[in-house]
Coordinates of C-alpha atoms and ligand atoms in Angstrom, one line a residue:
M117 CA -0.1 0.1 -0.3
E118 CA 1.3 3.4 -1.1
N119 CA 2.3 6.0 1.8
S120 CA -0.8 8.0 2.7
A121 CA 1.4 11.1 3.3
V122 CA 2.3 10.6 -1.1
G123 CA -0.2 11.3 -3.3
E124 CA -0.4 9.0 -6.6
K125 CA 2.5 11.1 -8.3
G126 CA 4.5 11.1 -5.6
R127 CA 3.6 14.4 -4.7
K128 CA 1.8 15.3 -1.0
K129 CA -1.0 15.9 -0.5
M130 CA -1.7 19.7 0.0
V131 CA -4.8 19.9 2.6
K132 CA -7.4 22.5 2.3
R133 CA -11.1 20.9 2.5
V134 CA -11.5 19.6 6.2
V135 CA -14.8 17.5 6.6
I136 CA -15.4 17.5 10.2
S137 CA -18.1 13.7 10.6
G138 CA -20.6 14.8 13.0
G139 CA -22.2 17.3 15.2
G140 CA -22.4 16.2 18.9
T141 CA -19.9 18.0 21.0
A142 CA -16.8 17.1 19.5
G143 CA -18.2 18.1 15.9
W144 CA -19.1 21.4 16.9
I145 CA -15.8 22.2 19.1
A146 CA -13.9 21.0 16.0
A147 CA -15.5 23.2 13.7
A148 CA -15.8 25.9 16.4
A149 CA -12.2 25.9 17.0
L150 CA -10.9 25.4 13.5
S151 CA -13.0 27.8 11.6
K152 CA -12.2 30.9 14.0
K153 CA -8.9 29.8 13.9
L154 CA -7.4 28.9 10.9
G155 CA -11.0 29.2 8.9
E156 CA -9.4 31.6 6.4
L157 CA -6.8 29.2 5.6
L158 CA -9.5 26.3 5.3
D159 CA -13.1 25.1 3.6
I160 CA -14.8 23.6 6.5
T161 CA -17.7 21.5 6.3
L162 CA -19.6 19.3 8.6
V163 CA -22.1 16.9 8.2
E164 CA -24.5 15.7 11.1
S165 CA -27.6 13.3 11.0
D166 CA -30.6 14.5 12.9
A167 CA -32.1 11.1 12.2
I168 CA -29.3 9.7 14.5
G169 CA -28.5 12.6 17.4
T170 CA -26.1 13.0 19.7
V171 CA -25.8 10.9 22.5
G172 CA -26.8 14.1 24.8
V173 CA -24.9 13.7 27.9
G174 CA -21.7 15.5 29.0
E175 CA -22.1 17.7 31.0
A176 CA -19.5 18.4 33.5
T177 CA -16.3 20.0 32.8
I178 CA -13.5 21.1 33.9
P179 CA -11.2 24.5 34.1
P180 CA -9.2 24.4 30.8
L181 CA -12.5 24.0 28.9
R182 CA -12.4 28.1 30.3
T183 CA -8.7 28.9 28.6
F184 CA -10.1 27.0 25.4
H185 CA -13.2 29.8 25.6
H186 CA -11.0 32.8 25.6
L187 CA -9.3 31.3 23.0
L188 CA -11.9 31.6 20.6
G189 CA -13.5 35.1 22.4
I190 CA -16.6 33.8 23.5
D191 CA -18.5 35.7 25.9
E192 CA -18.6 33.6 29.3
R193 CA -22.2 35.5 30.3
A194 CA -24.2 34.5 26.9
F195 CA -22.6 30.9 26.9
M196 CA -23.8 30.3 30.3
R197 CA -27.2 32.5 30.0
A198 CA -27.2 30.0 26.4
T199 CA -26.5 26.4 28.2
Q200 CA -28.3 27.3 31.4
A201 CA -24.8 26.7 33.2
T202 CA -23.5 26.6 36.8
A203 CA -20.3 26.6 38.0
K204 CA -18.1 23.6 39.1
L205 CA -15.6 24.0 42.0
G206 CA -14.7 20.3 42.0
I207 CA -16.3 16.8 42.7
A208 CA -18.1 15.5 46.0
F209 CA -17.1 11.4 46.3
E210 CA -19.6 10.2 48.4
N211 CA -19.1 6.1 49.4
W212 CA -16.1 6.1 47.7
G213 CA -13.6 4.5 50.4
R214 CA -16.2 3.1 52.8
E215 CA -19.9 3.9 52.9
G216 CA -21.3 7.0 54.7
E217 CA -17.6 8.5 54.0
R218 CA -17.0 11.9 51.9
Y219 CA -13.9 13.6 50.3
I220 CA -14.3 16.5 47.8
H221 CA -11.7 17.0 44.7
S222 CA -11.7 20.4 44.2
F223 CA -9.7 22.2 41.3
G224 CA -8.1 24.9 43.8
K225 CA -4.5 24.9 45.3
T226 CA -4.7 23.4 49.0
G227 CA -2.1 25.4 51.9
T228 CA 1.6 26.8 50.3
G229 CA 4.1 23.9 49.9
A230 CA 7.9 24.6 49.8
W231 CA 10.3 24.0 46.8
M232 CA 11.1 20.7 48.8
C233 CA 7.8 19.5 49.2
D234 CA 4.2 20.6 48.9
F235 CA 1.8 21.4 51.3
H236 CA 0.4 18.1 52.4
H237 CA 4.0 17.0 53.9
F238 CA 3.6 19.6 56.0
W239 CA -0.5 19.0 57.1
L240 CA 0.8 15.2 57.8
R241 CA 3.3 16.3 60.4
A242 CA 0.3 19.0 61.6
K243 CA -2.0 16.1 62.0
E244 CA 1.2 13.8 63.8
M245 CA 1.3 16.9 66.4
G246 CA -1.5 16.7 67.5
F247 CA -3.3 19.2 64.9
T248 CA -7.7 18.7 63.4
S249 CA -7.6 21.0 60.8
A250 CA -9.1 19.1 57.6
F251 CA -6.8 18.9 54.6
G252 CA -9.5 20.6 52.8
E253 CA -10.1 23.5 55.2
F254 CA -7.2 25.1 53.1
C255 CA -8.2 25.2 50.3
L256 CA -11.1 28.0 49.0
E257 CA -12.6 25.6 45.9
H258 CA -13.1 23.6 48.7
Q259 CA -14.6 25.5 51.4
A260 CA -17.0 27.7 48.8
A261 CA -18.0 24.2 47.6
L262 CA -18.9 22.9 50.7
A263 CA -20.6 26.5 52.1
G264 CA -22.5 27.0 48.2
R265 CA -20.5 30.3 47.3
F266 CA -19.3 31.1 44.2
A267 CA -18.0 34.1 41.8
C268 CA -16.2 34.8 39.1
G269 CA -14.3 38.0 37.6
P270 CA -11.2 39.5 37.5
E271 CA -11.8 40.3 41.5
S272 CA -11.7 36.4 42.5
P273 CA -9.5 34.0 42.8
L274 CA -11.0 30.8 42.3
N275 CA -10.4 27.8 39.8
F276 CA -13.5 26.6 38.1
A277 CA -15.3 25.0 35.9
Y278 CA -18.6 24.7 34.5
H279 CA -22.3 22.2 34.4
L280 CA -24.2 22.7 31.3
D281 CA -26.7 21.1 28.9
A282 CA -25.8 19.5 26.1
T283 CA -27.3 19.2 23.6
R284 CA -27.3 23.7 23.9
Y285 CA -23.5 23.7 24.4
A286 CA -23.6 21.9 20.6
A287 CA -26.0 24.3 19.3
F288 CA -23.8 26.9 20.6
L289 CA -21.0 25.7 19.1
R290 CA -23.3 25.7 15.8
A291 CA -24.2 28.8 15.3
F292 CA -20.3 30.0 15.8
S293 CA -18.9 27.6 13.7
E294 CA -21.4 28.7 10.9
K295 CA -21.0 32.7 12.2
H296 CA -17.6 31.8 10.9
G297 CA -17.6 30.0 7.6
V298 CA -18.4 26.6 8.5
C299 CA -21.2 24.7 6.0
R300 CA -23.1 22.6 7.5
V301 CA -24.6 19.3 5.9
E302 CA -27.7 17.4 7.1
G303 CA -27.5 13.9 6.3
T304 CA -26.7 10.4 7.3
I305 CA -23.4 8.8 5.8
C306 CA -24.3 6.0 4.1
D307 CA -20.5 4.8 2.5
V308 CA -16.8 6.0 3.2
R309 CA -14.7 6.2 -0.2
Q310 CA -10.9 5.2 0.2
N311 CA -8.4 5.5 -2.4
P312 CA -8.1 2.1 -3.2
H313 CA -4.5 2.3 -3.5
S314 CA -3.4 4.8 -0.3
G315 CA -6.5 3.7 2.0
D316 CA -6.9 7.3 2.5
I317 CA -10.9 8.6 2.9
E318 CA -11.6 10.6 -0.3
S319 CA -15.2 11.0 0.3
L320 CA -18.6 10.0 2.7
L321 CA -21.6 9.2 0.4
L322 CA -24.6 10.5 2.1
E323 CA -27.8 8.5 2.0
T324 CA -29.3 11.3 -0.5
G325 CA -27.0 10.6 -2.8
E326 CA -24.7 13.3 -2.1
E327 CA -21.1 13.5 -1.9
I328 CA -18.4 15.4 0.4
S329 CA -15.2 15.1 -0.9
G330 CA -12.3 16.4 1.2
D331 CA -8.4 16.5 2.3
L332 CA -8.7 15.4 5.6
F333 CA -11.4 14.3 7.8
I334 CA -12.2 14.5 11.3
D335 CA -14.1 12.1 12.4
C336 CA -16.3 12.8 15.4
T337 CA -19.3 9.9 14.2
G338 CA -19.4 9.2 18.4
F339 CA -19.4 5.4 19.5
R340 CA -19.9 4.9 15.9
S341 CA -16.9 5.7 15.1
L342 CA -17.2 4.9 11.4
L343 CA -14.4 6.6 9.9
I344 CA -11.2 6.0 11.9
G345 CA -13.0 2.5 13.4
T346 CA -15.3 1.1 10.6
A347 CA -13.3 2.4 7.6
L348 CA -9.6 2.3 8.8
Q349 CA -9.6 -0.3 11.3
S350 CA -7.8 1.5 14.2
A351 CA -7.2 -1.1 16.3
F352 CA -9.1 -0.9 19.7
E353 CA -7.1 -0.7 23.2
D354 CA -9.2 -2.3 25.2
W355 CA -9.2 -0.6 29.2
S356 CA -12.5 -2.6 30.7
H357 CA -9.9 -5.2 32.6
W358 CA -9.2 -1.9 34.9
L359 CA -11.7 0.1 34.0
P360 CA -14.8 -2.5 33.9
C361 CA -18.3 -0.2 34.2
D362 CA -19.7 -0.9 30.5
S363 CA -23.2 0.5 30.9
A364 CA -24.5 3.6 31.8
V365 CA -28.3 5.5 32.4
P366 CA -28.3 8.8 32.3
L367 CA -32.3 10.6 33.8
Q368 CA -32.6 14.0 33.4
T369 CA -34.9 15.6 36.3
R370 CA -36.5 19.1 37.3
A371 CA -34.7 20.7 39.6
S372 CA -36.1 21.1 43.0
E373 CA -33.5 22.6 45.3
P374 CA -30.2 25.7 44.6
A375 CA -27.9 24.1 42.7
M376 CA -24.8 23.7 44.7
P377 CA -21.4 24.5 43.2
Y378 CA -19.6 20.8 42.4
T379 CA -20.8 17.7 40.9
R380 CA -21.8 14.7 43.1
S381 CA -20.4 11.1 42.6
I382 CA -22.4 8.8 45.1
A383 CA -20.9 5.2 44.6
E384 CA -23.3 2.1 44.5
S385 CA -23.4 -1.2 45.2
S386 CA -21.8 -1.7 41.8
G387 CA -20.8 1.7 40.3
W388 CA -21.7 5.3 40.5
R389 CA -24.1 7.5 40.8
W390 CA -23.7 11.0 39.0
R391 CA -25.9 14.2 40.0
I392 CA -24.5 17.0 37.9
P393 CA -27.2 20.5 38.9
L394 CA -28.0 22.8 35.8
Q395 CA -29.9 26.1 36.2
E396 CA -33.6 24.7 36.0
R397 CA -32.9 21.0 35.9
V398 CA -30.6 18.3 36.8
G399 CA -28.5 15.5 35.5
N400 CA -28.9 12.2 36.5
G401 CA -27.6 9.2 35.8
L402 CA -25.8 5.6 36.9
V403 CA -22.7 4.0 35.3
Y404 CA -22.4 0.5 36.2
C405 CA -20.8 -2.6 35.1
S406 CA -23.2 -5.1 33.5
R407 CA -21.3 -8.3 35.1
Y408 CA -22.9 -7.2 38.5
L409 CA -26.3 -5.7 37.7
S410 CA -28.9 -5.6 34.9
D411 CA -29.9 -3.0 33.0
D412 CA -33.5 -3.5 34.9
E413 CA -32.2 -2.9 38.3
A414 CA -29.8 0.0 37.2
I415 CA -33.1 1.8 36.0
T416 CA -35.3 1.6 38.9
R417 CA -32.2 2.5 41.7
L418 CA -31.7 4.9 39.7
L419 CA -35.5 5.9 39.6
E420 CA -35.8 5.5 43.2
Q421 CA -32.5 7.6 44.1
V422 CA -32.6 10.9 42.3
D423 CA -34.6 13.6 43.4
G424 CA -37.5 16.1 41.2
E425 CA -39.3 15.3 38.2
P426 CA -38.2 12.8 35.7
L427 CA -37.8 15.0 32.7
T428 CA -37.2 12.6 30.3
D429 CA -36.5 8.6 30.0
P430 CA -34.0 6.2 31.1
R431 CA -32.4 4.3 28.6
V432 CA -29.2 2.0 28.8
L433 CA -25.9 3.4 26.9
R434 CA -23.5 1.0 26.9
F435 CA -19.4 1.2 26.4
T436 CA -15.9 0.1 26.0
T437 CA -13.6 1.3 28.0
G438 CA -10.3 2.3 25.9
R439 CA -9.1 3.7 23.3
R440 CA -8.0 3.7 19.3
A441 CA -4.4 2.6 19.2
A442 CA -4.3 5.4 16.7
A443 CA -6.3 8.6 17.0
W444 CA -4.5 9.5 13.8
K445 CA -4.8 6.7 10.7
N446 CA -3.9 8.4 6.9
N447 CA -6.0 11.7 7.1
C448 CA -8.3 11.0 9.5
I449 CA -8.4 11.8 13.2
A450 CA -10.6 10.9 15.9
L451 CA -12.4 13.5 18.6
G452 CA -14.6 12.8 21.3
L453 CA -16.5 9.0 21.6
A454 CA -15.2 8.3 18.3
S455 CA -11.2 7.8 19.5
G456 CA -12.1 6.2 22.8
F457 CA -13.7 6.5 25.9
I458 CA -12.9 6.9 29.8
E459 CA -15.9 7.0 31.6
P460 CA -16.8 10.3 33.4
L461 CA -15.7 10.2 37.3
E462 CA -13.7 12.9 36.4
S463 CA -15.4 14.9 33.5
T464 CA -12.4 14.2 31.4
S465 CA -14.1 14.0 27.9
I466 CA -14.9 17.4 26.6
H467 CA -11.5 18.0 27.3
L468 CA -9.9 15.5 25.6
I469 CA -11.7 16.7 22.2
V470 CA -10.2 20.1 23.1
T471 CA -7.0 18.5 23.7
G472 CA -7.3 16.9 20.5
I473 CA -8.3 19.8 18.1
V474 CA -5.5 22.1 19.7
R475 CA -2.8 19.5 19.1
L476 CA -3.8 19.0 15.8
M477 CA -4.1 22.8 14.9
Q478 CA -0.8 22.8 16.3
L479 CA 0.5 20.0 14.0
F480 CA -1.7 21.1 11.2
P481 CA -0.8 19.1 8.0
F482 CA -1.0 22.0 5.3
N483 CA 1.3 21.3 3.1
G484 CA 0.0 16.7 3.3
V485 CA -0.1 13.8 6.3
E486 CA 3.5 13.5 6.9
P487 CA 4.3 10.6 9.4
S488 CA 6.1 12.9 11.7
L489 CA 2.9 14.6 12.1
Q490 CA 1.3 11.7 12.7
G491 CA 3.7 10.0 15.4
E492 CA 3.9 13.1 17.2
Y493 CA 0.0 13.3 17.4
N494 CA -0.8 9.9 18.3
R495 CA 2.1 9.9 20.8
Q496 CA 1.1 12.7 22.7
T497 CA -2.6 11.8 22.7
R498 CA -1.4 8.2 24.2
R499 CA 0.6 9.8 27.1
E500 CA -2.5 12.2 27.8
L501 CA -4.8 9.8 28.0
E502 CA -2.7 6.8 30.0
D503 CA -2.0 9.6 32.8
I504 CA -6.0 10.1 32.9
R505 CA -6.7 6.5 32.9
D506 CA -4.2 5.7 35.8
F507 CA -6.3 8.8 37.7
I508 CA -9.7 7.0 36.6
V509 CA -8.8 3.7 38.0
L510 CA -6.9 4.9 41.5
H511 CA -10.6 5.7 42.3
Y512 CA -12.1 2.4 42.2
H513 CA -8.6 0.6 42.8
L514 CA -8.7 2.1 46.9
N515 CA -11.7 1.8 47.8
Q516 CA -12.4 -0.1 50.9
R517 CA -16.2 -1.5 50.2
V518 CA -15.7 -4.7 51.3
G519 CA -18.1 -8.1 50.4
D520 CA -19.2 -5.6 47.7
P521 CA -18.4 -8.1 44.5
F522 CA -18.0 -5.5 42.0
W523 CA -16.3 -3.4 44.3
D524 CA -13.8 -6.4 45.4
Y525 CA -12.8 -7.0 42.2
C526 CA -11.8 -3.2 42.3
R527 CA -9.8 -3.6 44.7
H528 CA -7.9 -6.9 43.9
M529 CA -7.5 -6.3 40.2
A530 CA -4.3 -6.3 38.5
I531 CA -3.4 -2.1 37.9
P532 CA -1.3 -0.4 35.6
D533 CA 2.7 -0.6 36.3
S534 CA 2.5 3.4 35.9
L535 CA 0.0 3.6 38.4
A536 CA 1.3 0.9 41.1
Q537 CA 4.2 3.2 41.4
R538 CA 2.2 6.1 41.9
I539 CA 0.5 4.5 45.3
A540 CA 3.8 3.1 46.1
L541 CA 5.4 6.5 46.5
F542 CA 2.5 7.6 48.1
H543 CA 2.0 5.3 50.8
E544 CA 5.9 5.0 51.5
R545 CA 6.9 8.3 51.3
A546 CA 3.6 10.9 50.9
H547 CA 5.4 11.9 47.3
A548 CA 2.7 13.2 44.4
F549 CA 3.8 14.4 41.2
Q550 CA 2.6 15.4 38.1
N551 CA 4.2 14.4 34.4
N552 CA 5.0 16.5 31.6
D553 CA 1.8 18.1 30.7
E554 CA -0.5 15.6 33.0
L555 CA -3.6 17.1 33.6
F556 CA -4.3 16.1 37.2
R557 CA -1.9 18.5 38.9
V558 CA -0.1 17.2 42.9
D559 CA -3.2 19.0 44.8
S560 CA -5.8 16.4 43.0
W561 CA -3.3 13.3 43.2
V562 CA -3.2 13.9 46.8
Q563 CA -6.7 14.6 47.4
V564 CA -8.0 12.0 45.9
M565 CA -5.4 9.4 47.5
L566 CA -5.9 10.9 50.9
G567 CA -10.1 10.9 50.8
Q568 CA -9.7 7.2 49.0
G569 CA -8.4 6.8 52.1
L570 CA -4.1 6.0 51.3
Q571 CA -2.3 7.1 54.7
P572 CA 1.0 7.9 53.8
L573 CA 3.5 6.1 56.0
S574 CA 5.9 8.8 56.3
W575 CA 6.6 12.0 54.8
H576 CA 9.6 15.5 54.0
P577 CA 11.6 15.4 57.1
L578 CA 12.1 19.1 56.3
T579 CA 9.0 19.0 58.2
Q580 CA 10.2 18.2 61.3
M581 CA 12.5 21.0 61.5
M582 CA 9.5 23.3 62.2
S583 CA 8.3 23.9 65.6
E584 CA 5.0 23.3 66.9
R585 CA 4.3 27.1 67.3
E586 CA 5.7 27.8 63.8
M587 CA 3.2 25.1 62.5
Q588 CA 0.1 26.8 64.5
R589 CA 1.3 30.0 63.0
L590 CA 1.4 28.4 59.1
L591 CA -1.9 26.8 59.3
G592 CA -3.5 29.3 61.1
G593 CA -2.7 32.0 58.6
L594 CA -3.4 29.9 55.6
G595 CA -7.3 29.1 57.1
S596 CA -7.5 32.2 57.9
Q597 CA -7.0 33.5 54.4
V598 CA -9.2 30.9 53.3
E599 CA -12.0 32.0 55.9
R600 CA -11.9 35.6 55.2
A601 CA -11.9 35.3 50.9
L602 CA -14.8 32.4 52.1
H603 CA -17.1 35.5 52.9
L604 CA -16.3 38.1 50.5
L605 CA -17.9 35.2 48.0
P606 CA -21.7 35.8 47.2
E607 CA -24.1 32.7 47.2
H608 CA -23.7 30.3 43.9
Q609 CA -27.9 30.4 43.4
A610 CA -27.8 34.4 43.9
F611 CA -24.2 34.2 41.3
I612 CA -26.1 33.1 38.8
E613 CA -29.8 34.7 39.3
Q614 CA -27.7 38.0 38.5
Y615 CA -25.4 37.2 36.3
C616 CA -26.5 34.4 33.7
R617 CA -29.6 33.3 34.7
G618 CA -31.1 31.7 31.1
D619 CA -33.9 33.3 29.9
V620 CA -35.7 30.4 28.1
V621 CA -36.9 27.7 31.2
A622 CA -34.7 24.6 29.7
K623 CA -36.9 22.3 27.1
V624 CA -36.6 18.6 27.0
Ligands
FAD62 P1 -22.0 12.4 19.6 O1 -22.9 13.2 20.9 O2 -22.8 10.4 19.5 O3 -22.4 12.6 18.4 C1 -22.1 12.0 17.1 C2 -22.4 12.6 16.4 O4 -22.4 11.9 14.9 C3 -24.1 13.1 16.0 O5 -24.0 14.7 15.3 C4 -24.6 12.1 15.1 O6 -25.9 12.2 14.0 C5 -23.1 11.9 14.5 N1 -23.4 10.8 13.6 C6 -23.1 9.5 13.7 N2 -23.3 8.4 12.8 C7 -23.4 9.6 11.9 C8 -23.8 8.7 10.7 N3 -23.8 7.7 9.5 N4 -24.1 10.1 9.7 C9 -23.8 11.6 10.1 N5 -23.7 11.4 11.5 C10 -23.6 10.7 12.0 N6 -17.6 13.6 29.2 C11 -17.6 14.8 30.4 O7 -16.5 15.6 29.3 N7 -18.2 15.3 31.5 C12 -19.5 14.4 32.0 O8 -19.9 15.0 32.1 C13 -19.2 13.5 30.5 N8 -20.3 13.0 30.4 C14 -20.7 11.1 29.7 C15 -21.8 10.4 30.4 C16 -21.9 9.0 30.3 C17 -22.9 7.9 30.4 C18 -21.1 8.9 28.5 C19 -21.3 8.1 27.7 C20 -19.9 10.0 28.0 C21 -20.5 11.1 28.8 N9 -19.1 12.3 28.6 C22 -18.9 13.1 29.3 C23 -18.6 11.6 27.5 C24 -19.3 13.2 26.0 O9 -20.8 12.8 26.1 C25 -18.9 13.4 24.7 O10 -17.0 13.0 24.9 C26 -18.6 14.0 24.2 O11 -20.4 13.9 24.1 C27 -18.8 14.2 22.9 O12 -19.3 13.3 22.5 P2 -19.1 12.9 20.4 O13 -19.7 14.6 19.7 O14 -18.0 12.4 20.2 O15 -20.5 11.9 20.2

């Protein structure tokens, strides 16, 4: 087979026409970014099928989305109003250690460390000395989440993300993209036409008979993975032995109480349940492992546990956790669910779409697809995903829900060596680290490891050089800083009313 980077006469094929297949969150994020930043250099077409629709979930995000919006010049108020968004300061994990326990993985920075060791070393030493303050007391985002307080803008020090309505978000980005020149074609793709020599995709055939040709194709067809999976046969690397949940039931309910600025993740007997508060409604769902819980039982449990009037019918989604071995193959790059899936425990999927399209723009093959570009793109994508995978597996593996067959499996399963190394390092010496370009910071690893009950046996000896009085001064000072800042923040609900109350009541 001819090298796909090279055209039939030995010339590289310049890339001008980009075709995005699929108009879910992935498709429209890709369209928005490409049209805003490279629109003058490219002709961009997006094909989506109203008959197939989108997955309709994906409503909790993480802070880097704000940087992405900033890059595109998206107005925050307009975005929050249009998507019924609320603020998110972190995730409350309930019953993940033992039943009845709760910890928050917040987006903030906890305390202040020294160059030789992070703050948690000092906190561990203080605990040994008899101090009783909880770790979260030194983090403003953590305390603000608990207190239901929030503000944003130049005066506010909070690091935050959003809860948003996925369908409205896609519509918002569609309007943005069309304004920047993206051509949208409605229709169902029935065939992917490839060059018989190189295997490169040349066009998409729609059921209407229309044919959409392009130089570069972005596969955003969701779990169907029509281009990268079905047509190009990029192998799927299955991670379900580490992340055995394979099903989810989403359900929307009417909001029955003021929205709190955090996502709830509640461990259940064979998985976990999410609760994402928007302005008018709440996104709920149960993620579970079908080996341990039937679909009917999952639906019954979910309906028993949600509060507020259901606005949708529960429906089962099936998935396999893992990734496409090559997210970029031939002249096709997969984004979103087409490229693989890690369950939404830390709300990382939309973030991965954003980093995927940003990476593509950095390595964009204007002068033709080069193996070196592909190789670098795939290397960075793999690295990013493996770090996130390890972080998610950590939550499952460190559970203390003894006697629950699903959780017993997770506690005893073999884990990736990279994660085993991290756990050992923290357990033995309280060290946590962030790899180059890794998404999750030391603060995240520490909050989750402590939250899941992993107690370090020792910590940095530097902390022993502090007297009790010095420790008192350090912790007292940091604690009062957080308290003072907390009292300046308004109630989250009052903030929403004033800043971005959506003018249209959510229609489902
Ligand atoms: P989809 O939304 O499925 O869109 C696929 C598009 O392709 C649609 O427009 C469809 O019409 C089109 N298409 C498919 N086949 C054809 C065809 N033959 N012809 C034409 N068009 C076609 N992510 C987060 O960041 N946070 C979360 O809280 C979160 N929660 C999740 C909960 C669950 C249960 C699941 C399953 C995922 C969750 N995700 C979350 C992931 C998130 O939903 C996705 O990353 C995001 O919605 C992107 O989806 P997509 O655009 O890749 O796919």
